[in-house]
Coordinates of C-alpha atoms in Angstrom, one line a residue:
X1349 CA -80.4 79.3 -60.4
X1350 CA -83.8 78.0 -61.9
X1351 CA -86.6 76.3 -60.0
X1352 CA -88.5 73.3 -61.9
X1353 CA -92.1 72.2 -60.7
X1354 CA -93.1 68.7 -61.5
X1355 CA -96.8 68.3 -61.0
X1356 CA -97.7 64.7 -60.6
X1357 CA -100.4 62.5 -59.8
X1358 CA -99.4 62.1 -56.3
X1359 CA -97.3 64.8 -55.6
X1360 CA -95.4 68.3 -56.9
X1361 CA -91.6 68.1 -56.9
X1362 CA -89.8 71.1 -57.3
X1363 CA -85.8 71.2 -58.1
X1364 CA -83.1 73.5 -57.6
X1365 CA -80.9 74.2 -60.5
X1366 CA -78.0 75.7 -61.5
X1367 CA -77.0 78.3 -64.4
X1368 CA -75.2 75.1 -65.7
X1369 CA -77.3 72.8 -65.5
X1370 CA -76.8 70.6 -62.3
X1371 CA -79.5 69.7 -59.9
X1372 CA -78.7 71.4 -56.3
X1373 CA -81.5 70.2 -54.3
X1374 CA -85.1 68.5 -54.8
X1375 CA -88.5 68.6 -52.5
X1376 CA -91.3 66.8 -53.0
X1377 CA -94.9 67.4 -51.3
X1378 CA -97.6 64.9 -51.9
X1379 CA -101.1 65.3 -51.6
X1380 CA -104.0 63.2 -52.4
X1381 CA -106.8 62.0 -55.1
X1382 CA -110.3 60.8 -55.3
X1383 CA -110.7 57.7 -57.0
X1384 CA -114.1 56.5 -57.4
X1385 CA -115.3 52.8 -58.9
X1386 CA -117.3 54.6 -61.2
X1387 CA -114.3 56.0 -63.0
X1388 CA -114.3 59.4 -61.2
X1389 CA -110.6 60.3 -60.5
X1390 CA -110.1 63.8 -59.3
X1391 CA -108.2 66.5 -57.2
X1392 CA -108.1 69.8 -55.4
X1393 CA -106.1 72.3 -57.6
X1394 CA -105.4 74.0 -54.4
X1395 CA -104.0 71.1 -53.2
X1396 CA -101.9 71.6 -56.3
X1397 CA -100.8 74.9 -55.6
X1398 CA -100.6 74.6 -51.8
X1399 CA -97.6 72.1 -52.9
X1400 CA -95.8 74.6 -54.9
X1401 CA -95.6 77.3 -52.2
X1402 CA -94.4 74.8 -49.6
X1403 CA -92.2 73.1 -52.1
X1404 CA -90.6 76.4 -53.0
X1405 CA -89.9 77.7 -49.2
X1406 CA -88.7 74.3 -48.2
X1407 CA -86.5 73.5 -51.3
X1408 CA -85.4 77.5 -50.6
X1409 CA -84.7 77.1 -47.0
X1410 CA -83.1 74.3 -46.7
X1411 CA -80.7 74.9 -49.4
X1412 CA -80.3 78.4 -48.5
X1413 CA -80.7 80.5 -51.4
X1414 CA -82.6 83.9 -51.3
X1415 CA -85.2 84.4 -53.6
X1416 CA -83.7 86.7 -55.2
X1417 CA -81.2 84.4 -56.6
X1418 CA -83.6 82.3 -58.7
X1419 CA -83.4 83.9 -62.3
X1420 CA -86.8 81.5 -63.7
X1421 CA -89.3 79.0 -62.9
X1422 CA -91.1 76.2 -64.9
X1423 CA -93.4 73.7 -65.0
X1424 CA -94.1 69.8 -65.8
X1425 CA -97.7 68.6 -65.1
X1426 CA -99.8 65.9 -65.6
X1427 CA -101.6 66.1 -69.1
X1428 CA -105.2 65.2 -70.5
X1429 CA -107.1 67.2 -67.3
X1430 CA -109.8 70.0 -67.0
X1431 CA -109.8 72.6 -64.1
X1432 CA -112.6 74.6 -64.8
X1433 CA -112.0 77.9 -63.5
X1434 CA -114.7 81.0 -63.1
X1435 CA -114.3 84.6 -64.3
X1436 CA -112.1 85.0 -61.4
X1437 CA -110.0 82.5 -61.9
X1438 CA -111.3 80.4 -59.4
X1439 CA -111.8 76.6 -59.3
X1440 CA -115.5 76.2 -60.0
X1441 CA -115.4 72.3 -58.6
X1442 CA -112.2 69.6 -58.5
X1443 CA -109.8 69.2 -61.0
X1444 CA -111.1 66.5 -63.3
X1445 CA -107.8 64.0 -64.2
X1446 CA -106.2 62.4 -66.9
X1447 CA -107.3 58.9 -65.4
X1448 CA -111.2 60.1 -64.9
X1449 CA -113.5 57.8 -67.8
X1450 CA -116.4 59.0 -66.5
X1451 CA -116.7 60.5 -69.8
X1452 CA -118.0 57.0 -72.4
X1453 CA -121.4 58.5 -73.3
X1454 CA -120.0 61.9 -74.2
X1455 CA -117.4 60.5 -76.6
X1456 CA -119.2 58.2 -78.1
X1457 CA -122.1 61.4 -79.0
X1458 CA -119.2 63.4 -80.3
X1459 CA -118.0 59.8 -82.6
X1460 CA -121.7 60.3 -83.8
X1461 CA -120.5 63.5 -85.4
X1462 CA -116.6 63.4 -86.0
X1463 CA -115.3 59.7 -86.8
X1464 CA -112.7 58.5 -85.4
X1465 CA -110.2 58.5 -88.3
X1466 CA -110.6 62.4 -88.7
X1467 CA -110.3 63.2 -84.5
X1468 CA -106.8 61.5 -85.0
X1469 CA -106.1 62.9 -88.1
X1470 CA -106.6 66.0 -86.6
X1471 CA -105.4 65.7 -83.6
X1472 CA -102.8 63.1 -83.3
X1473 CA -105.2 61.4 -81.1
X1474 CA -108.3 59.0 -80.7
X1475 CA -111.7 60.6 -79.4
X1476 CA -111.9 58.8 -75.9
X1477 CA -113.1 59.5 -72.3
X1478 CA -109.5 60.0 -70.9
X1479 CA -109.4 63.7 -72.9
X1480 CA -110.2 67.0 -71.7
X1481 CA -113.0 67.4 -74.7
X1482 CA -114.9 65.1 -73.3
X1483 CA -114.5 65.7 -70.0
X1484 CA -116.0 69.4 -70.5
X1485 CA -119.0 67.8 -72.3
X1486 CA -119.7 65.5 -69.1
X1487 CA -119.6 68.6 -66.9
X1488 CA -122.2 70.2 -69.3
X1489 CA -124.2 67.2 -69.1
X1490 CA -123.8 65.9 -65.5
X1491 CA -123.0 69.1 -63.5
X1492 CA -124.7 72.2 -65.6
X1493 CA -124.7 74.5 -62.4
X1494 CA -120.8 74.6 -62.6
X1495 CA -121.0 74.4 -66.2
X1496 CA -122.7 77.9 -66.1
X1497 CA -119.9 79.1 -63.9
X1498 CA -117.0 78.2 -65.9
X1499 CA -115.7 80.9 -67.9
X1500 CA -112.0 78.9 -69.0
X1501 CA -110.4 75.8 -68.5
X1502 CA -107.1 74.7 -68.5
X1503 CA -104.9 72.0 -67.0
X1504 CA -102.2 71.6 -64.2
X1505 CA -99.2 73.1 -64.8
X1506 CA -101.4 76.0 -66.3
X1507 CA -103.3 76.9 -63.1
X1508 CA -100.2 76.8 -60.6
X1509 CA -98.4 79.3 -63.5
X1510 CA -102.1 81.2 -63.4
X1511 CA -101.3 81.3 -59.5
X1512 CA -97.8 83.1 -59.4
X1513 CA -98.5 85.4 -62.2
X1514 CA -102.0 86.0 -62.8
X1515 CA -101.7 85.2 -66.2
X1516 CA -103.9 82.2 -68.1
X1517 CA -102.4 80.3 -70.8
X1518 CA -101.4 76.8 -72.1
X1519 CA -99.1 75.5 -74.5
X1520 CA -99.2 72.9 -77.4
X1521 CA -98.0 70.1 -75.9
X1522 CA -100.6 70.4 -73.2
X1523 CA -103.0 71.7 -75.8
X1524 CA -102.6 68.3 -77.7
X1525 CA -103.5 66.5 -75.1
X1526 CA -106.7 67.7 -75.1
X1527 CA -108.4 66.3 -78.4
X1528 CA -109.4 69.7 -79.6
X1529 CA -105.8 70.6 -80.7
X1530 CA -104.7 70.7 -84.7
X1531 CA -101.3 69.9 -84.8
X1532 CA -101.4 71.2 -88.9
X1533 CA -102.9 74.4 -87.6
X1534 CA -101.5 74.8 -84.4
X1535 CA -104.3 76.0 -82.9
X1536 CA -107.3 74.6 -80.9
X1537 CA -109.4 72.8 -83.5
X1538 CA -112.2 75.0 -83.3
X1539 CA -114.6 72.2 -86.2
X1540 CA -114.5 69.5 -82.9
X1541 CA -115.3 71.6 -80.7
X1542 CA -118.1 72.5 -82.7
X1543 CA -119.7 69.1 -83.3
X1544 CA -118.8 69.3 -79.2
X1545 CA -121.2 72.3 -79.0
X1546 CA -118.9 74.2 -76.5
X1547 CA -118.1 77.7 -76.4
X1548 CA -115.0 79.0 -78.1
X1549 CA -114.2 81.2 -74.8
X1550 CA -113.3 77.9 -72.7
X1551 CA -110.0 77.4 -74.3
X1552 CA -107.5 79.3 -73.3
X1553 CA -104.5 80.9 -75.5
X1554 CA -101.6 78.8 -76.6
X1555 CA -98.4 80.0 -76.2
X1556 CA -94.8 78.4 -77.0
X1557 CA -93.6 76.2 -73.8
X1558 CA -90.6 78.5 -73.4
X1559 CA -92.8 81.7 -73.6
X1560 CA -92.0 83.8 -70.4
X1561 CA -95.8 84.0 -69.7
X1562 CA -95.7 86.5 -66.9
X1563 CA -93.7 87.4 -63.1
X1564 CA -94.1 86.4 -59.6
X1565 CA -96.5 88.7 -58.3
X1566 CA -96.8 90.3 -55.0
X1567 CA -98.7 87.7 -53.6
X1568 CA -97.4 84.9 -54.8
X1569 CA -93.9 86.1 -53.7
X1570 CA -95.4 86.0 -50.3
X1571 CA -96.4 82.4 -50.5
X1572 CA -94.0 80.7 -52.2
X1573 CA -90.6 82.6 -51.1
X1574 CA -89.7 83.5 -54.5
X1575 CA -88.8 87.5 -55.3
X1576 CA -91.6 89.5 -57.2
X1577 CA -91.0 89.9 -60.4
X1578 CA -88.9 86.3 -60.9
X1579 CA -89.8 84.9 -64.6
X1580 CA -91.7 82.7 -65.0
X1581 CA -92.0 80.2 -68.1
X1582 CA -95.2 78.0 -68.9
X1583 CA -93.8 75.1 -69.3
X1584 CA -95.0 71.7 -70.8
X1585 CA -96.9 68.3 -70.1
X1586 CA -95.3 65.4 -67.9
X1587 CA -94.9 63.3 -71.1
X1588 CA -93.2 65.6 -73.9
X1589 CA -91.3 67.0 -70.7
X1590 CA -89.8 63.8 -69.9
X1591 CA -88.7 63.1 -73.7
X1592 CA -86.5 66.4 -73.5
X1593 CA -85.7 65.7 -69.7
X1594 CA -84.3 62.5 -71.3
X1595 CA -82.3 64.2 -74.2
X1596 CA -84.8 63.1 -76.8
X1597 CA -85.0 66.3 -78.9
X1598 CA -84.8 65.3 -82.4
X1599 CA -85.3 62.0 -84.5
X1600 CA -81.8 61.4 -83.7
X1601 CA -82.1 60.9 -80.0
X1602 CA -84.3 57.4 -80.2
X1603 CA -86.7 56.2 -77.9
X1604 CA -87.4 56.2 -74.2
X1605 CA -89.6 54.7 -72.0
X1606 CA -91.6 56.2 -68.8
X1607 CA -91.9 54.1 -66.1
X1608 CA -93.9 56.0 -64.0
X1609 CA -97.3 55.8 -62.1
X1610 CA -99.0 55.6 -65.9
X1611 CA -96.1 54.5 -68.3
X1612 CA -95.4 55.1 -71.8
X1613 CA -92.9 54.3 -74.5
X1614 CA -91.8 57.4 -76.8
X1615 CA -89.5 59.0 -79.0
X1616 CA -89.3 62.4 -81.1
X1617 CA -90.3 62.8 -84.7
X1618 CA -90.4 65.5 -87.2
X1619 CA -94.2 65.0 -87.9
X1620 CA -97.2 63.4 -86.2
X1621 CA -96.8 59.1 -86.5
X1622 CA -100.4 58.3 -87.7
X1623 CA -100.9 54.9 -87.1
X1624 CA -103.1 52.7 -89.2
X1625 CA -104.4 50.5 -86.3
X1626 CA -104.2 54.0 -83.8
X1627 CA -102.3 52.4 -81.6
X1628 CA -99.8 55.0 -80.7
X1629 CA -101.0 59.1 -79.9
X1630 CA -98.9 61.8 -80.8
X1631 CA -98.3 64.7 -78.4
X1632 CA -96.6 68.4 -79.3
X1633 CA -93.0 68.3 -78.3
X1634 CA -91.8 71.1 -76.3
X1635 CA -89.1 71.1 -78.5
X1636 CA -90.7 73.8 -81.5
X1637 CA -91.6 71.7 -84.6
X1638 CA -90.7 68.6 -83.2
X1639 CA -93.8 65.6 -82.3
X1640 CA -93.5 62.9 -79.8
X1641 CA -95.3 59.7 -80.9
X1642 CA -96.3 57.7 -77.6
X1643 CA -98.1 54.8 -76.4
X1644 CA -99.0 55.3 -72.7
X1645 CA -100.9 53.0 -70.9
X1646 CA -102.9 54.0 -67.9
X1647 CA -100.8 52.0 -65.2
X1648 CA -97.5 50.8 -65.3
X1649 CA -96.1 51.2 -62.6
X1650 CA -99.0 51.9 -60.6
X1651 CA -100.2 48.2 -61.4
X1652 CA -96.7 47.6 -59.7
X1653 CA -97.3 49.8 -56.7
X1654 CA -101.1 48.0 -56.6
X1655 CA -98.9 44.6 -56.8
X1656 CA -96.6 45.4 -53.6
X1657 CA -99.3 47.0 -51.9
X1658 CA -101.9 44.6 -52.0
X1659 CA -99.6 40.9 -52.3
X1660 CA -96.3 42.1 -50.3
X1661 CA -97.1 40.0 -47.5
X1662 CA -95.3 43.0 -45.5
X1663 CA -92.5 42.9 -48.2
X1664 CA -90.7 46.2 -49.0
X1665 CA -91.0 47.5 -52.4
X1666 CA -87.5 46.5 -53.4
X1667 CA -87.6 43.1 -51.6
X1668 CA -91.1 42.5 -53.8
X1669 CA -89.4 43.2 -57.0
X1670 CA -86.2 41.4 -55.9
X1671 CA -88.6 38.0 -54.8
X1672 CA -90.3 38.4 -58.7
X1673 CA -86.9 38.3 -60.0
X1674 CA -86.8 34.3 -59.1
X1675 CA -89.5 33.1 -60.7
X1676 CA -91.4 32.6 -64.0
X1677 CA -94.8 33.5 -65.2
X1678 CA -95.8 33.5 -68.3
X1679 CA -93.8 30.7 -69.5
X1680 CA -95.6 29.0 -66.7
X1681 CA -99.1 30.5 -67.7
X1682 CA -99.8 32.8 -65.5
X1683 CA -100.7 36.5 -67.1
X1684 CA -101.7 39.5 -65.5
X1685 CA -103.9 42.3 -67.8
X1686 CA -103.1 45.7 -66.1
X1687 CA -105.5 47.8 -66.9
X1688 CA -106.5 48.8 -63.4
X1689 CA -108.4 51.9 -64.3
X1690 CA -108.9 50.8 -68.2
X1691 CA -106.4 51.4 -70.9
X1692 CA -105.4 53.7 -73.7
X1693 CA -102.3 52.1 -76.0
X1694 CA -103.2 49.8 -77.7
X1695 CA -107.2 49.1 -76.7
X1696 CA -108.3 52.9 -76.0
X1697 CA -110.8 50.7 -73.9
X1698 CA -111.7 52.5 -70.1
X1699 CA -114.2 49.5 -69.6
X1700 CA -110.7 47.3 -69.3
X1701 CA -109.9 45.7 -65.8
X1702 CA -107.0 44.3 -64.7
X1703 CA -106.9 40.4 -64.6
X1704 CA -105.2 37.7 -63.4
X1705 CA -105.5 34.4 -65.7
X1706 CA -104.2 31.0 -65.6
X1707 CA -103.6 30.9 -61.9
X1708 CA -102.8 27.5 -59.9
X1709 CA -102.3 26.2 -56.7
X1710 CA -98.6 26.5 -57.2
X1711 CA -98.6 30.1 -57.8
X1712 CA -97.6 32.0 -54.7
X1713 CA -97.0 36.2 -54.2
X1714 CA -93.7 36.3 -56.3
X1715 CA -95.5 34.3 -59.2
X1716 CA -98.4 36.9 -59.2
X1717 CA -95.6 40.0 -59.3
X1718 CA -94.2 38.6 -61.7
X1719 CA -96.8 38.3 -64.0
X1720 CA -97.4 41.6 -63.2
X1721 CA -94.2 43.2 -64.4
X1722 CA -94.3 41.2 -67.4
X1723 CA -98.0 42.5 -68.2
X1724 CA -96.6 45.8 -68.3
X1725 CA -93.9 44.7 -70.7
X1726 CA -96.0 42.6 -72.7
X1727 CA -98.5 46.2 -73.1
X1728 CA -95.8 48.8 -73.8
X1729 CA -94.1 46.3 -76.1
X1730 CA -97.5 47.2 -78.6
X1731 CA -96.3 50.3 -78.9
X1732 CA -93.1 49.7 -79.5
X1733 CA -94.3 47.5 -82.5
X1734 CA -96.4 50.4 -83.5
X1735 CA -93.1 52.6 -84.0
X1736 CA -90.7 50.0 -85.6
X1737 CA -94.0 49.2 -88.2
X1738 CA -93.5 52.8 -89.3
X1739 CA -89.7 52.9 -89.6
X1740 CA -88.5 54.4 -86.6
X1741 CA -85.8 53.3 -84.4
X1742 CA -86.4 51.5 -81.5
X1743 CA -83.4 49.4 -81.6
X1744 CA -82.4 51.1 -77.9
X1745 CA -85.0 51.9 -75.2
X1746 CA -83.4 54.8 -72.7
X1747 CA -85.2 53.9 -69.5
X1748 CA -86.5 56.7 -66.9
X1749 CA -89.3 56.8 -64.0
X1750 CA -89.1 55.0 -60.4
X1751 CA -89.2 51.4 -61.6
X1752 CA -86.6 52.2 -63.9
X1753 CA -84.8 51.4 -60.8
X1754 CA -85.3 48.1 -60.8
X1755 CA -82.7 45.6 -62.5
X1756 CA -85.9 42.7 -62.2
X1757 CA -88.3 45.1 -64.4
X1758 CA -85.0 46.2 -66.8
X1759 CA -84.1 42.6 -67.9
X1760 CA -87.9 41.8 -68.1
X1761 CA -88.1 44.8 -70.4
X1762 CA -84.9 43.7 -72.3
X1763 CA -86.2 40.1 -73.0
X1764 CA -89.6 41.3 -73.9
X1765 CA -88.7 43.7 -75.8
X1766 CA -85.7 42.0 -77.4
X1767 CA -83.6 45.1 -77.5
X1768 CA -80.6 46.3 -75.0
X1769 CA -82.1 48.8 -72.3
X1770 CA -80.9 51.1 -69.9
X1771 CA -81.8 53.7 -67.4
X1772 CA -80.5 56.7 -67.3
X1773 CA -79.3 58.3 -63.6
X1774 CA -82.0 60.7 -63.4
X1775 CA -84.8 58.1 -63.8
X1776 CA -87.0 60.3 -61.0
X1777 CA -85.9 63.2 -62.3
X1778 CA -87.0 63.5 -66.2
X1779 CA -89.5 66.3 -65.5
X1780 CA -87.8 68.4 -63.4
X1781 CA -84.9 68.6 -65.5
X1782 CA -87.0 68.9 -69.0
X1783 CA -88.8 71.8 -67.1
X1784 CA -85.3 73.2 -65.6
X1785 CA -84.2 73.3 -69.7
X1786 CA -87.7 75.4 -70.7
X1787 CA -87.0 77.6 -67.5
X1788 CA -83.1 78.4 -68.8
X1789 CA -83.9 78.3 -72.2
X1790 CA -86.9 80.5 -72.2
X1791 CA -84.8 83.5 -69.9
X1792 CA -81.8 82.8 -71.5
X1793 CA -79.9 81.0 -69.4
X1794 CA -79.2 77.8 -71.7
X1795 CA -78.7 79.0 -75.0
X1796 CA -80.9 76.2 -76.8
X1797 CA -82.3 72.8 -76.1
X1798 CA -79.3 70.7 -76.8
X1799 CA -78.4 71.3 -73.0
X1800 CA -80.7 68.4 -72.0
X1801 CA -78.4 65.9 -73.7
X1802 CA -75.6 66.5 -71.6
X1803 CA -77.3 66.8 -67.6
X1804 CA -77.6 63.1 -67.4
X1805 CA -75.5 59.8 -68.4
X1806 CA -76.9 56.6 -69.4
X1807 CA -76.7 53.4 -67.6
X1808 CA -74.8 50.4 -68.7
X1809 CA -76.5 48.1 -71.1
X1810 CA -79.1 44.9 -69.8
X1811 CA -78.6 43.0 -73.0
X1812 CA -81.8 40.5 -73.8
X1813 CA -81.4 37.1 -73.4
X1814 CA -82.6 35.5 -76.9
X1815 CA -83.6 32.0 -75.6
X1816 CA -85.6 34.1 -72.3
X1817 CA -87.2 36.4 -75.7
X1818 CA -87.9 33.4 -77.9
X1819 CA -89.8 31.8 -74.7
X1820 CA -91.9 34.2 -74.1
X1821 CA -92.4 35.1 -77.9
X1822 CA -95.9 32.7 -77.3
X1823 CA -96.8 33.8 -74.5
X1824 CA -97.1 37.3 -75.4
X1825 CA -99.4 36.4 -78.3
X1826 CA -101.5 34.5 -75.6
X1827 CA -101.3 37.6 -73.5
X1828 CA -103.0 39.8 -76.2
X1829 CA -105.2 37.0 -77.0
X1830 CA -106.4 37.3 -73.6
X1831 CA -107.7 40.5 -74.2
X1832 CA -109.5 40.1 -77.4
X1833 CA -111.3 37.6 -75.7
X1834 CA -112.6 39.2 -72.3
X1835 CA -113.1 42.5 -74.5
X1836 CA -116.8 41.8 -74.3
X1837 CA -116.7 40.5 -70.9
X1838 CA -115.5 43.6 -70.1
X1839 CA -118.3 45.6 -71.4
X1840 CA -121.1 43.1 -70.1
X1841 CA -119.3 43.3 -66.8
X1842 CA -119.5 46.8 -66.5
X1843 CA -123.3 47.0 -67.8
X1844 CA -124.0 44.4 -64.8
X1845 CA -122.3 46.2 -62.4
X1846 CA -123.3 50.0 -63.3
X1847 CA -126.6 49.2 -65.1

């Protein structure tokens, strides 16, 4: 059997596996963040790692299965962080996000020396705050004490695989989400983090995400229930994960979407997409020489969580979507902007707020939820365009994440998008299973990567409705218009508030 860890933003699931591929058993334990109004969002990598050993005992006891009888473990975990660790491998300070923007100044000194068409030439990507890069230039700049301590960095998944096997590495789909990564190279790209000014020795080795980085040690056998000596495989990050959780392993698989805490739409390619407008990123697959052009925005379906949380009225989650599912919004002009904690596809903007506009005295709770299941759509659906304007095929959207769930959010997505959707039955599990596939493949157990297109089924169809897509057709260019307009806004409001 393997054991899959999926590091999240709010929790770590791990999964039990089988040699053939079915999921046994799953355990999640959460733990907590620190989200601060002035973009700070951070967490305790112990906390991290605290949730793999109990995760492992539980998911071992309560299945009863011997350590012994786990023949790999793997990873998925959230991308774009930095833990800075010391010589000894020690945290120096909390783990510094993907959603953390705390880091405007320092990009916009680094686009002073590398423009912004050459970073994403380079790298796939767009220089901006949400990247590790610049996230170790604000710790030299804002925090030099633990600058001075930290002798590496690396991100989540890294650290808990540092943790059982005492062994530092990363791997290039983690290392592209980084912005110091050259996906022509394949190696860190050492002339940004030059113009950066930081020191060679904070980036660690990159290894292939199958690459049986070390064993279970001693220690770690002792906290996590797992036998010394159990492989252990480095895994990938959450996004390129997901894609070959989903089956997407070649251009041939088409496109997905992540509807997740942060949400993205996907698919796999032979070679990075390169936008001309940068709307899109492109990650390393886990998949070797395969790409994964995304377009993630920041939160998806935690502007839906935010939604039920905040208007519920003492609603359940499902009972909130279902009540959405009855009404209109923007046909009826009411919009909602999520960009809760700014945005990256299409605007790459973390001064962006979320925003309600065109609300009336009709509007009640459902109207608001509404509008903020269609803001999601209306966002991801920029991405989408950014694929089909270079020729790949989005003419079918595989659906996975919690809210893929939801038949409301599905038909939304359908009509929006004006193509047939469907979740697949393992929309929570994604991750686990893409890092069950690197665990098998990389000690043998699963022969190759074509495995992951047989451990999950898809859904039936939701068909769009062309009259509901034609409807909203206007109202989606009012949407982005919206936007363009309260760009400045945006900025003044922040210089108000932050000085």
């Amino acid at each position: 059997m393997l054991i899959a860890h999926d590091l999240g933003t709010t929790g770590n699931k791990a999964t039990l596996v089988s040699n053939d591929g079915k999921m046994l058993a799953a355990k999640t334990v959460n733990y907590g963040a620190d989200w601060g109004t002035d973009g700070r969002a951070e967490q305790n990598p112990h906390d991290w790692w605290d949730a793999v050993c109990r995760a492992s005992r539980e998911l071992l006891a309560e299945t009863n299965t011997a350590g012994t009888d786990i023949d790999g473990v793997s990873f998925s975990g959230q991308m774009m962080g930095v833990v800075p660790l010391d010589s000894h491998g020690e945290p120096v300070r909390p783990a510094i996000i993907w959603a953390d923007t705390r880091s405007t100044k320092e990009t916009n000194t680094l686009l002073e020396r590398v423009s912004m068409e050459d970073c994403y030439r380079i790298t796939g990507h767009r220089l901006n705050p949400t990247y590790s890069l610049t996230k170790l230039m604000w710790l030299r700049e804002n925090e030099p004490d633990n600058f001075a301590k930290t002798a590496t960095f690396c991100l989540a998944k890294d650290y808990t695989a540092f943790k059982l096997t005492g062994v530092l590495a990363t791997d290039p789909s983690d290392a592209s989400s980084t912005n110091a990564y050259d996906q022509a190279s394949g190696d860190w790209a050492w002339e940004i983090i030059d113009a950066a000014g930081l020191p060679h020795s904070l980036f660690p080795k990159i290894v292939p995400s199958t690459h049986v980085i070390g064993t279970v040690t001693a220690e770690a056998a002792r906290a996590t229930g797992l036998a010394e000596g159990t492989p252990v495989v480095i895994g990938g990050g959450d996004g390129p994960v997901a894609a070959l959780g989903a089956g997407v392993i070649d251009e041939s698989s088409g496109a997905y979407a992540y509807l997740g805490s942060s949400s993205w739409v996907s698919l796999s390619a032979s070679r990075p997409l390169l936008d001309p407008k940068m709307r899109s990123m492109t990650f390393n697959h886990v998949v070797p020489e395969q790409f994964v052009p995304t377009a993630t925005m920041q939160a998806g379906g935690a502007s839906v969580s935010w939604g039920q949380e905040v208007l519920s009225g003492g609603k359940s989650y499902e009972q909130f979507l279902g009540a959405a599912g009855n009404v209109e919004a923007a046909t009826q002009g009411l919009f909602f902007l999520p960009y809760l904690i700014g945005e990256r596809s299409p605007y790459w903007n973390p001064l962006a707020r979320g925003v309600f506009a065109g609300l009336h005295m009709d509007h009640q709770q459902p109207h608001m939820m509404r509008a903020v299941l269609e803001g999601v759509a209306f966002n991801l659906r920029t991405g989408l365009e950014a694929f089909s304007d270079a020729g790949l095929d989005v003419s079918h959207i595989d659906c996975i994440g919690g809210l893929a769930k939801s038949p409301v959010m599905l038909q939304i997505l359908a009509n929006v998008w004006n193509v047939p959707v469907a979740a697949r039955d393992i929309v929570d599990e994604a991750n686990s299973i893409g890092a069950a596939v690197l665990a098998g493949v990389g000690t043998g157990v699963f022969e190759d990567f074509s495995i992951a297109t047989r451990l999950s089924q898809q859904d039936p169809d939701t068909a769009p409705d062309p009259a509901v897509h034609e409807a909203l057709e206007q109202p989606y260019r009012l949407f982005l218009d919206a936007y363009t307009r309260l760009e400045p806004w945006f900025a003044d409001m922040h210089q108000t508030v932050n000085g």
